[in-house]
mmCIF file of C-alpha atoms in Angstrom:
data_model
loop_
_atom_site.group_PDB
_atom_site.id
_atom_site.type_symbol
_atom_site.label_atom_id
_atom_site.label_comp_id
_atom_site.label_asym_id
_atom_site.label_seq_id
_atom_site.Cartn_x
_atom_site.Cartn_y
_atom_site.Cartn_z
ATOM 1 C CA UNK A 215 -0.065 -0.032 -0.144
ATOM 2 C CA UNK A 216 2.815 2.240 0.659
ATOM 3 C CA UNK A 217 4.351 1.728 -2.885
ATOM 4 C CA UNK A 218 0.742 2.924 -4.426
ATOM 5 C CA UNK A 219 0.457 6.041 -1.952
ATOM 6 C CA UNK A 220 3.654 6.930 -3.485
ATOM 7 C CA UNK A 221 3.432 6.223 -7.129
ATOM 8 C CA UNK A 222 -0.028 8.176 -6.985
ATOM 9 C CA UNK A 223 1.072 10.614 -5.253
ATOM 10 C CA UNK A 224 3.565 11.029 -8.153
ATOM 11 C CA UNK A 225 0.670 10.661 -11.069
ATOM 12 C CA UNK A 226 -1.087 13.364 -9.375
ATOM 13 C CA UNK A 227 1.338 15.980 -8.886
ATOM 14 C CA UNK A 228 2.874 15.627 -12.162
ATOM 15 C CA UNK A 229 -1.099 16.154 -13.105
ATOM 16 C CA UNK A 230 -1.458 19.373 -10.882
ATOM 17 C CA UNK A 231 1.866 20.222 -12.807
ATOM 18 C CA UNK A 232 0.344 20.076 -15.828
ATOM 19 C CA UNK A 233 -2.639 22.064 -14.443
ATOM 20 C CA UNK A 234 -0.434 24.572 -13.418
ATOM 21 C CA UNK A 235 1.563 24.660 -16.413
ATOM 22 C CA UNK A 236 -1.194 25.108 -19.005
ATOM 23 C CA UNK A 237 -2.072 28.555 -18.422
ATOM 24 C CA UNK A 238 1.528 29.395 -19.913
ATOM 25 C CA UNK A 239 0.526 26.747 -22.862
ATOM 26 C CA UNK A 240 -2.440 28.468 -23.935
ATOM 27 C CA UNK A 241 -2.773 31.358 -26.156
ATOM 28 C CA UNK A 242 -5.335 34.143 -26.938
ATOM 29 C CA UNK A 243 -5.034 32.108 -30.684
ATOM 30 C CA UNK A 244 -4.629 28.759 -29.764
ATOM 31 C CA UNK A 245 -4.435 26.532 -32.949
ATOM 32 C CA UNK A 246 -7.457 24.195 -31.749
ATOM 33 C CA UNK A 247 -7.959 20.574 -33.558
ATOM 34 C CA UNK A 248 -4.134 20.315 -35.061
ATOM 35 C CA UNK A 249 -3.073 16.576 -36.067
ATOM 36 C CA UNK A 250 -6.589 15.730 -34.738
ATOM 37 C CA UNK A 251 -6.557 12.355 -36.712
ATOM 38 C CA UNK A 252 -4.248 10.952 -33.968
ATOM 39 C CA UNK A 253 -6.839 11.398 -31.595
ATOM 40 C CA UNK A 254 -9.510 9.494 -33.326
ATOM 41 C CA UNK A 255 -8.341 6.225 -31.516
ATOM 42 C CA UNK A 256 -6.867 2.560 -32.999
ATOM 43 C CA UNK A 257 -7.813 -0.844 -31.606
ATOM 44 C CA UNK A 258 -11.009 -2.830 -31.158
ATOM 45 C CA UNK A 259 -10.314 -2.975 -27.345
ATOM 46 C CA UNK A 260 -9.903 0.600 -26.972
ATOM 47 C CA UNK A 261 -12.614 1.685 -29.128
ATOM 48 C CA UNK A 262 -15.226 -0.720 -27.393
ATOM 49 C CA UNK A 263 -14.002 1.030 -24.393
ATOM 50 C CA UNK A 264 -14.920 4.439 -24.762
ATOM 51 C CA UNK A 265 -10.962 5.323 -25.988
ATOM 52 C CA UNK A 266 -10.312 5.021 -22.077
ATOM 53 C CA UNK A 267 -6.955 2.662 -22.222
ATOM 54 C CA UNK A 268 -3.929 4.703 -20.974
ATOM 55 C CA UNK A 269 -3.107 2.621 -17.726
ATOM 56 C CA UNK A 270 -4.854 -0.818 -19.631
ATOM 57 C CA UNK A 271 -2.690 -1.050 -22.524
ATOM 58 C CA UNK A 272 -0.443 -3.529 -22.421
ATOM 59 C CA UNK A 273 -0.089 -4.894 -25.851
ATOM 60 C CA UNK A 274 1.324 -3.510 -29.762
ATOM 61 C CA UNK A 275 -1.388 -0.850 -29.361
ATOM 62 C CA UNK A 276 0.219 0.658 -26.164
ATOM 63 C CA UNK A 277 2.579 2.247 -28.842
ATOM 64 C CA UNK A 278 -0.380 4.717 -29.323
ATOM 65 C CA UNK A 279 -2.246 5.167 -26.159
ATOM 66 C CA UNK A 280 0.556 4.870 -23.852
ATOM 67 C CA UNK A 281 4.122 3.216 -24.924
ATOM 68 C CA UNK A 282 5.112 2.264 -21.299
ATOM 69 C CA UNK A 283 2.730 -0.506 -21.581
ATOM 70 C CA UNK A 284 4.682 -2.153 -24.018
ATOM 71 C CA UNK A 285 6.725 -3.653 -21.245
ATOM 72 C CA UNK A 286 3.395 -5.643 -20.230
ATOM 73 C CA UNK A 287 3.155 -7.563 -23.265
ATOM 74 C CA UNK A 288 2.483 -10.736 -22.483
ATOM 75 C CA UNK A 289 4.393 -12.484 -25.457
ATOM 76 C CA UNK A 290 7.694 -11.461 -26.733
ATOM 77 C CA UNK A 291 6.309 -10.196 -30.286
ATOM 78 C CA UNK A 292 2.697 -8.908 -30.953
ATOM 79 C CA UNK A 293 1.166 -7.403 -33.888
ATOM 80 C CA UNK A 294 -2.205 -5.577 -34.455
ATOM 81 C CA UNK A 295 -4.065 -4.391 -37.314
ATOM 82 C CA UNK A 296 -7.083 -2.553 -37.566
ATOM 83 C CA UNK A 297 -9.181 -1.080 -40.456
ATOM 84 C CA UNK A 298 -12.367 1.317 -39.909
ATOM 85 C CA UNK A 299 -14.476 3.450 -42.197
ATOM 86 C CA UNK A 300 -16.593 6.382 -41.093
ATOM 87 C CA UNK A 301 -19.234 9.033 -42.803
ATOM 88 C CA UNK A 302 -20.465 5.428 -44.640
ATOM 89 C CA UNK A 303 -16.889 4.534 -45.908
ATOM 90 C CA UNK A 304 -15.799 7.816 -47.418
ATOM 91 C CA UNK A 305 -13.000 8.253 -44.621
ATOM 92 C CA UNK A 306 -10.945 5.614 -44.599
ATOM 93 C CA UNK A 307 -8.781 4.733 -41.189
ATOM 94 C CA UNK A 308 -6.116 2.295 -41.142
ATOM 95 C CA UNK A 309 -3.511 1.144 -38.427
ATOM 96 C CA UNK A 310 -0.481 -1.081 -38.157
ATOM 97 C CA UNK A 311 1.417 -2.015 -34.628
ATOM 98 C CA UNK A 312 3.961 -4.335 -33.503
ATOM 99 C CA UNK A 313 5.850 -4.632 -30.466
ATOM 100 C CA UNK A 314 8.818 -6.414 -29.427
ATOM 101 C CA UNK A 315 10.093 -7.112 -25.832
ATOM 102 C CA UNK A 316 14.089 -7.062 -25.652
ATOM 103 C CA UNK A 317 13.969 -8.237 -21.920
ATOM 104 C CA UNK A 318 11.855 -8.617 -19.192
ATOM 105 C CA UNK A 319 12.571 -4.691 -18.346
ATOM 106 C CA UNK A 320 12.266 -2.857 -21.631
ATOM 107 C CA UNK A 321 10.386 -3.140 -25.077
ATOM 108 C CA UNK A 322 10.486 -1.524 -28.598
ATOM 109 C CA UNK A 323 7.254 -0.607 -30.769
ATOM 110 C CA UNK A 324 6.072 0.698 -34.117
ATOM 111 C CA UNK A 325 2.976 1.838 -34.776
ATOM 112 C CA UNK A 326 1.776 3.181 -38.340
ATOM 113 C CA UNK A 327 -1.490 5.249 -38.654
ATOM 114 C CA UNK A 328 -3.243 6.542 -41.810
ATOM 115 C CA UNK A 329 -6.576 8.665 -42.303
ATOM 116 C CA UNK A 330 -7.297 9.534 -45.715
ATOM 117 C CA UNK A 331 -10.009 10.091 -48.600
ATOM 118 C CA UNK A 332 -9.210 8.848 -51.749
ATOM 119 C CA UNK A 333 -10.699 9.275 -55.449
ATOM 120 C CA UNK A 334 -11.719 12.994 -54.837
ATOM 121 C CA UNK A 335 -12.898 14.367 -58.317
ATOM 122 C CA UNK A 336 -10.617 17.394 -59.337
ATOM 123 C CA UNK A 337 -13.505 18.587 -62.076
ATOM 124 C CA UNK A 338 -11.438 21.985 -62.793
ATOM 125 C CA UNK A 339 -10.822 20.733 -66.535
ATOM 126 C CA UNK A 340 -14.026 19.443 -67.212
ATOM 127 C CA UNK A 341 -15.165 21.688 -69.668
ATOM 128 C CA UNK A 342 -12.495 21.628 -72.254
ATOM 129 C CA UNK A 343 -10.878 24.708 -74.393
ATOM 130 C CA UNK A 344 -14.062 24.180 -76.657
ATOM 131 C CA UNK A 345 -16.581 24.862 -74.280
ATOM 132 C CA UNK A 346 -17.530 20.892 -74.213
ATOM 133 C CA UNK A 347 -17.373 18.596 -71.144
ATOM 134 C CA UNK A 348 -14.996 16.083 -71.451
ATOM 135 C CA UNK A 349 -15.190 13.464 -68.755
ATOM 136 C CA UNK A 350 -11.858 12.304 -69.759
ATOM 137 C CA UNK A 351 -10.337 15.685 -68.174
ATOM 138 C CA UNK A 352 -11.445 14.513 -64.855
ATOM 139 C CA UNK A 353 -8.473 13.832 -62.529
ATOM 140 C CA UNK A 354 -8.475 12.182 -58.846
ATOM 141 C CA UNK A 355 -6.524 12.559 -56.103
ATOM 142 C CA UNK A 356 -6.498 11.705 -52.075
ATOM 143 C CA UNK A 357 -6.367 13.904 -48.880
ATOM 144 C CA UNK A 358 -4.688 11.766 -46.537
ATOM 145 C CA UNK A 359 -2.804 12.013 -42.686
ATOM 146 C CA UNK A 360 0.105 9.304 -42.029
ATOM 147 C CA UNK A 361 2.042 9.630 -38.539
ATOM 148 C CA UNK A 362 4.916 6.835 -37.706
ATOM 149 C CA UNK A 363 5.684 6.268 -34.247
ATOM 150 C CA UNK A 364 9.089 4.435 -32.598
ATOM 151 C CA UNK A 365 7.950 3.613 -28.955
ATOM 152 C CA UNK A 366 10.690 2.526 -25.824
ATOM 153 C CA UNK A 367 9.595 1.285 -22.469
ATOM 154 C CA UNK A 368 11.604 0.522 -19.589
ATOM 155 C CA UNK A 369 10.632 -0.800 -16.328
ATOM 156 C CA UNK A 370 11.855 1.205 -13.726
ATOM 157 C CA UNK A 371 14.135 -1.075 -11.514
ATOM 158 C CA UNK A 372 13.714 0.479 -8.010
ATOM 159 C CA UNK A 373 10.140 0.965 -7.946
ATOM 160 C CA UNK A 374 8.157 -2.327 -8.948
ATOM 161 C CA UNK A 375 5.786 -2.165 -11.082
ATOM 162 C CA UNK A 376 6.076 1.328 -12.210
ATOM 163 C CA UNK A 377 7.455 1.609 -16.117
ATOM 164 C CA UNK A 378 7.901 4.953 -18.546
ATOM 165 C CA UNK A 379 7.892 5.505 -22.347
ATOM 166 C CA UNK A 380 8.231 7.715 -24.971
ATOM 167 C CA UNK A 381 7.475 8.149 -28.578
ATOM 168 C CA UNK A 382 9.438 9.874 -31.665
ATOM 169 C CA UNK A 383 6.731 11.051 -33.645
ATOM 170 C CA UNK A 384 6.970 11.537 -37.631
ATOM 171 C CA UNK A 385 3.837 13.276 -39.272
ATOM 172 C CA UNK A 386 3.130 13.635 -43.096
ATOM 173 C CA UNK A 387 -0.060 15.246 -44.050
ATOM 174 C CA UNK A 388 -0.907 15.151 -48.011
ATOM 175 C CA UNK A 389 -3.373 16.803 -50.047
ATOM 176 C CA UNK A 390 -2.948 15.886 -53.322
ATOM 177 C CA UNK A 391 -0.339 17.894 -55.250
ATOM 178 C CA UNK A 392 -1.770 21.174 -53.772
ATOM 179 C CA UNK A 393 0.167 21.076 -50.451
ATOM 180 C CA UNK A 394 2.076 18.606 -47.964
ATOM 181 C CA UNK A 395 3.338 18.573 -44.336
ATOM 182 C CA UNK A 396 6.106 17.162 -42.426
ATOM 183 C CA UNK A 397 6.390 17.501 -38.532
ATOM 184 C CA UNK A 398 7.878 15.795 -35.882
ATOM 185 C CA UNK A 399 6.948 15.306 -32.093
ATOM 186 C CA UNK A 400 7.503 13.227 -28.552
ATOM 187 C CA UNK A 401 5.269 11.813 -26.636
ATOM 188 C CA UNK A 402 5.654 10.296 -22.646
ATOM 189 C CA UNK A 403 4.050 7.767 -20.682
ATOM 190 C CA UNK A 404 4.005 6.366 -17.318
ATOM 191 C CA UNK A 405 2.185 3.145 -15.928
ATOM 192 C CA UNK A 406 2.142 1.958 -12.363
ATOM 193 C CA UNK A 407 0.654 -1.609 -11.339
ATOM 194 C CA UNK A 408 0.627 -2.898 -7.819
ATOM 195 C CA UNK A 409 -1.735 -5.824 -7.352
ATOM 196 C CA UNK A 410 -4.971 -5.283 -9.511
ATOM 197 C CA UNK A 411 -4.329 -1.579 -9.530
ATOM 198 C CA UNK A 412 -3.206 0.118 -12.546
ATOM 199 C CA UNK A 413 -2.331 3.920 -12.592
ATOM 200 C CA UNK A 414 -1.199 6.099 -15.428
ATOM 201 C CA UNK A 415 -0.051 9.412 -17.108
ATOM 202 C CA UNK A 416 0.369 10.199 -20.878
ATOM 203 C CA UNK A 417 1.302 13.315 -22.538
ATOM 204 C CA UNK A 418 1.090 13.964 -26.192
ATOM 205 C CA UNK A 419 3.213 16.239 -28.053
ATOM 206 C CA UNK A 420 4.709 17.579 -25.054
ATOM 207 C CA UNK A 421 7.552 18.941 -26.709
ATOM 208 C CA UNK A 422 4.918 20.480 -29.051
ATOM 209 C CA UNK A 423 4.724 18.896 -32.480
ATOM 210 C CA UNK A 424 5.501 21.518 -35.526
ATOM 211 C CA UNK A 425 4.214 20.850 -38.420
ATOM 212 C CA UNK A 426 5.402 22.598 -41.299
ATOM 213 C CA UNK A 427 3.230 23.122 -44.653
ATOM 214 C CA UNK A 428 4.436 23.398 -48.290
ATOM 215 C CA UNK A 429 1.685 24.997 -50.648
ATOM 216 C CA UNK A 430 2.155 24.222 -54.523
ATOM 217 C CA UNK A 431 0.523 27.396 -55.888
ATOM 218 C CA UNK A 432 0.961 26.295 -59.576
ATOM 219 C CA UNK A 433 -1.317 23.397 -58.508
ATOM 220 C CA UNK A 434 -4.281 26.062 -57.720
ATOM 221 C CA UNK A 435 -4.428 27.813 -61.562
ATOM 222 C CA UNK A 436 -7.901 27.234 -63.030
ATOM 223 C CA UNK A 437 -10.035 27.589 -59.438
ATOM 224 C CA UNK A 438 -13.369 28.133 -59.956
ATOM 225 C CA UNK A 439 -13.259 31.285 -57.727
ATOM 226 C CA UNK A 440 -10.203 33.134 -59.233
ATOM 227 C CA UNK A 441 -10.811 36.152 -56.362
ATOM 228 C CA UNK A 442 -9.980 33.956 -53.658
ATOM 229 C CA UNK A 443 -6.779 34.547 -51.741
ATOM 230 C CA UNK A 444 -3.890 31.197 -52.461
ATOM 231 C CA UNK A 445 -3.106 29.618 -49.178
ATOM 232 C CA UNK A 446 0.851 29.574 -48.453
ATOM 233 C CA UNK A 447 3.420 27.783 -47.139
ATOM 234 C CA UNK A 448 3.201 28.076 -42.704
ATOM 235 C CA UNK A 449 3.786 26.725 -39.680
ATOM 236 C CA UNK A 450 1.115 24.715 -37.760
ATOM 237 C CA UNK A 451 1.876 23.820 -33.966
ATOM 238 C CA UNK A 452 0.303 21.229 -31.830
ATOM 239 C CA UNK A 453 -0.266 21.926 -27.918
ATOM 240 C CA UNK A 454 0.280 19.075 -25.262
ATOM 241 C CA UNK A 455 -2.626 17.190 -24.409
ATOM 242 C CA UNK A 456 -2.442 14.997 -21.260
ATOM 243 C CA UNK A 457 -4.159 11.662 -20.193
ATOM 244 C CA UNK A 458 -4.580 10.546 -16.491
ATOM 245 C CA UNK A 459 -5.894 7.053 -16.213
ATOM 246 C CA UNK A 460 -6.860 4.340 -13.729
ATOM 247 C CA UNK A 461 -8.722 1.264 -13.639
ATOM 248 C CA UNK A 462 -8.955 -1.831 -11.105
ATOM 249 C CA UNK A 463 -9.066 -5.665 -11.920
ATOM 250 C CA UNK A 464 -11.814 -7.679 -10.357
ATOM 251 C CA UNK A 465 -12.235 -11.116 -9.825
ATOM 252 C CA UNK A 466 -15.693 -12.395 -10.058
ATOM 253 C CA UNK A 467 -16.827 -15.883 -9.068
ATOM 254 C CA UNK A 468 -17.505 -18.592 -12.080
ATOM 255 C CA UNK A 469 -14.436 -17.527 -13.795
ATOM 256 C CA UNK A 470 -15.575 -13.772 -14.395
ATOM 257 C CA UNK A 471 -13.735 -10.833 -14.407
ATOM 258 C CA UNK A 472 -14.508 -6.988 -14.570
ATOM 259 C CA UNK A 473 -12.305 -4.238 -15.451
ATOM 260 C CA UNK A 474 -13.630 -0.553 -14.916
ATOM 261 C CA UNK A 475 -11.704 2.018 -15.932
ATOM 262 C CA UNK A 476 -11.522 5.815 -16.319
ATOM 263 C CA UNK A 477 -9.467 8.176 -18.395
ATOM 264 C CA UNK A 478 -9.622 12.250 -17.899
ATOM 265 C CA UNK A 479 -7.950 13.851 -21.006
ATOM 266 C CA UNK A 480 -6.542 17.420 -20.521
ATOM 267 C CA UNK A 481 -6.245 19.354 -23.344
ATOM 268 C CA UNK A 482 -4.188 22.992 -23.271
ATOM 269 C CA UNK A 483 -4.817 24.448 -26.903
ATOM 270 C CA UNK A 484 -7.954 26.719 -25.408
ATOM 271 C CA UNK A 485 -11.541 26.450 -24.544
ATOM 272 C CA UNK A 486 -13.333 23.387 -25.875
ATOM 273 C CA UNK A 487 -16.674 22.202 -25.856
ATOM 274 C CA UNK A 488 -16.044 19.848 -22.562
ATOM 275 C CA UNK A 489 -17.795 19.187 -19.081
ATOM 276 C CA UNK A 490 -14.816 21.422 -17.597
ATOM 277 C CA UNK A 491 -14.075 24.071 -20.230
ATOM 278 C CA UNK A 492 -11.662 27.137 -19.803
ATOM 279 C CA UNK A 493 -9.482 29.026 -21.662
ATOM 280 C CA UNK A 494 -6.521 27.626 -19.859
ATOM 281 C CA UNK A 495 -7.560 23.918 -20.132
ATOM 282 C CA UNK A 496 -10.636 21.646 -20.900
ATOM 283 C CA UNK A 497 -11.190 18.510 -19.092
ATOM 284 C CA UNK A 498 -13.173 15.741 -20.834
ATOM 285 C CA UNK A 499 -13.843 12.562 -18.756
ATOM 286 C CA UNK A 500 -14.343 9.130 -20.013
ATOM 287 C CA UNK A 501 -15.755 6.168 -18.784
ATOM 288 C CA UNK A 502 -15.170 1.938 -19.811
ATOM 289 C CA UNK A 503 -15.687 -1.301 -18.620
ATOM 290 C CA UNK A 504 -14.591 -4.974 -19.706
ATOM 291 C CA UNK A 505 -16.470 -7.943 -18.375
ATOM 292 C CA UNK A 506 -13.881 -11.254 -19.189
ATOM 293 C CA UNK A 507 -14.591 -14.778 -19.168
ATOM 294 C CA UNK A 508 -11.845 -17.520 -18.924
ATOM 295 C CA UNK A 509 -9.637 -14.321 -20.416
ATOM 296 C CA UNK A 510 -10.970 -16.010 -23.423
ATOM 297 C CA UNK A 511 -14.426 -13.797 -24.539
ATOM 298 C CA UNK A 512 -15.176 -10.241 -23.927
ATOM 299 C CA UNK A 513 -17.821 -8.028 -23.782
ATOM 300 C CA UNK A 514 -17.118 -3.923 -23.627
ATOM 301 C CA UNK A 515 -18.795 -0.730 -23.290
ATOM 302 C CA UNK A 516 -17.883 2.724 -22.749
ATOM 303 C CA UNK A 517 -19.033 6.530 -22.703
ATOM 304 C CA UNK A 518 -17.177 9.714 -23.468
ATOM 305 C CA UNK A 519 -16.974 13.245 -25.235
ATOM 306 C CA UNK A 520 -19.301 14.597 -22.952
ATOM 307 C CA UNK A 521 -20.588 17.805 -24.995
ATOM 308 C CA UNK A 522 -23.515 20.110 -24.494
ATOM 309 C CA UNK A 523 -25.401 20.755 -27.737
ATOM 310 C CA UNK A 524 -28.428 22.698 -28.865
ATOM 311 C CA UNK A 525 -31.240 20.512 -30.061
ATOM 312 C CA UNK A 526 -33.636 22.060 -33.034
ATOM 313 C CA UNK A 527 -36.084 23.220 -30.263
ATOM 314 C CA UNK A 528 -33.427 25.478 -28.985
ATOM 315 C CA UNK A 529 -32.742 23.396 -25.885
ATOM 316 C CA UNK A 530 -29.235 23.103 -24.617
ATOM 317 C CA UNK A 531 -28.570 19.167 -23.115
ATOM 318 C CA UNK A 532 -25.624 16.878 -22.123
ATOM 319 C CA UNK A 533 -24.807 14.466 -24.710
ATOM 320 C CA UNK A 534 -22.355 11.715 -24.105
ATOM 321 C CA UNK A 535 -20.934 9.309 -27.093
ATOM 322 C CA UNK A 536 -21.545 5.393 -26.102
ATOM 323 C CA UNK A 537 -19.647 3.052 -27.544
ATOM 324 C CA UNK A 538 -19.979 -1.255 -27.337
ATOM 325 C CA UNK A 539 -17.718 -3.827 -28.090
ATOM 326 C CA UNK A 540 -16.753 -7.777 -28.064
ATOM 327 C CA UNK A 541 -13.515 -9.500 -28.188
ATOM 328 C CA UNK A 542 -12.426 -13.257 -28.407
ATOM 329 C CA UNK A 543 -8.937 -14.379 -27.455
ATOM 330 C CA UNK A 544 -7.644 -17.765 -28.636
ATOM 331 C CA UNK A 545 -3.989 -19.542 -28.651
ATOM 332 C CA UNK A 546 -2.559 -15.789 -29.087
ATOM 333 C CA UNK A 547 -4.726 -14.347 -31.576
ATOM 334 C CA UNK A 548 -7.293 -11.945 -30.505
ATOM 335 C CA UNK A 549 -10.329 -10.368 -32.861
ATOM 336 C CA UNK A 550 -11.821 -7.191 -31.412
ATOM 337 C CA UNK A 551 -14.847 -5.229 -32.667
ATOM 338 C CA UNK A 552 -16.267 -1.997 -31.525
ATOM 339 C CA UNK A 553 -19.400 0.015 -32.472
ATOM 340 C CA UNK A 554 -19.367 3.500 -31.740
ATOM 341 C CA UNK A 555 -21.171 6.980 -32.267
ATOM 342 C CA UNK A 556 -24.513 4.880 -31.358
ATOM 343 C CA UNK A 557 -26.528 7.962 -31.155
ATOM 344 C CA UNK A 558 -30.276 7.107 -31.337
ATOM 345 C CA UNK A 559 -31.810 10.893 -31.563
ATOM 346 C CA UNK A 560 -31.956 12.088 -35.462
ATOM 347 C CA UNK A 561 -30.586 14.732 -37.073
ATOM 348 C CA UNK A 562 -33.378 16.267 -39.266
ATOM 349 C CA UNK A 563 -34.810 13.038 -41.100
ATOM 350 C CA UNK A 564 -31.356 10.892 -41.022
ATOM 351 C CA UNK A 565 -30.013 9.198 -38.282
ATOM 352 C CA UNK A 566 -26.296 9.255 -37.556
ATOM 353 C CA UNK A 567 -24.374 6.014 -38.945
ATOM 354 C CA UNK A 568 -22.757 3.689 -36.847
ATOM 355 C CA UNK A 569 -19.391 3.227 -37.325
ATOM 356 C CA UNK A 570 -17.742 -0.357 -36.873
ATOM 357 C CA UNK A 571 -14.346 -1.387 -36.483
ATOM 358 C CA UNK A 572 -12.468 -4.455 -36.487
ATOM 359 C CA UNK A 573 -9.061 -5.297 -35.142
ATOM 360 C CA UNK A 574 -6.917 -8.467 -35.164
ATOM 361 C CA UNK A 575 -4.075 -8.894 -33.143
ATOM 362 C CA UNK A 576 -1.234 -11.827 -32.532
ATOM 363 C CA UNK A 577 1.260 -12.615 -30.000
ATOM 364 C CA UNK A 578 3.826 -15.127 -30.518
ATOM 365 C CA UNK A 579 6.005 -15.936 -27.280
#
């Protein structure tokens, strides 16, 4: 219990330091939602639990959620693949992760993420020089965001159950032949496990991530509105985001288990529509639960993204985004599926579509 108290105090102290430093990070004209594709999440298990994962991640996906968790891999090698489609299949979200234990106290990981929209029609030359429509003049391009994460994790020798990790993050963003950006950043995380308790802190973009955009103005010729000002090459920054997490494993009768978890996300890029919102920081809580049977079959659920929205009647009310998931683990193979955006209300006459996420993982001893 002494170890728990000291580690909990350490994590809480770091969290309070983050809150104290946040006003200096926030600015009057703060860049919001920069590199937001990296906040969508990866893995069927995590997304089925409402993205509550920083204290739980212990496979290849830990390179994304909290690199410190790579030390807790159950096998020497672990790999995860995921594919999901958003907005009725228009947006493709793909992920591949690999983790390798170097020894009992250290591990390496690599993660690759792509979010993109393909086959966008460029119809600027649809009408040829003779004034006729020529469909052969249609060109297609893609808009995609890529991220490569190289991770390292190590257990702290003098504190049992405490491990730390970090990511070196390389970002490439592409808008056809019109523009592209290259960015680099660093993430850092810590996990502490004692008996059935798990505590964690994840700091994304802790050094502030910079994307350097290069615009190709010659590609904008023939635009529909010649009066529009052409964009210029510039730098985009992503301010730090912190996630505090806690969870506890309960062993139930009949070889059942229950794993409730709670995360608190603290963003420093200005005021957002969250439960706690200010010009300095915005706080977004999330909760998830995983029920297991014989470490074979899992049922998951979660809630997050608590926002105050205005209905068509003008009434403001709080809404949450629920998620559900199932998992199967057999002989090193893991199949996880999640259903997110389970909104039952209708927007106008159309219901919000449900997103289906499937991920496949495999561990080799």
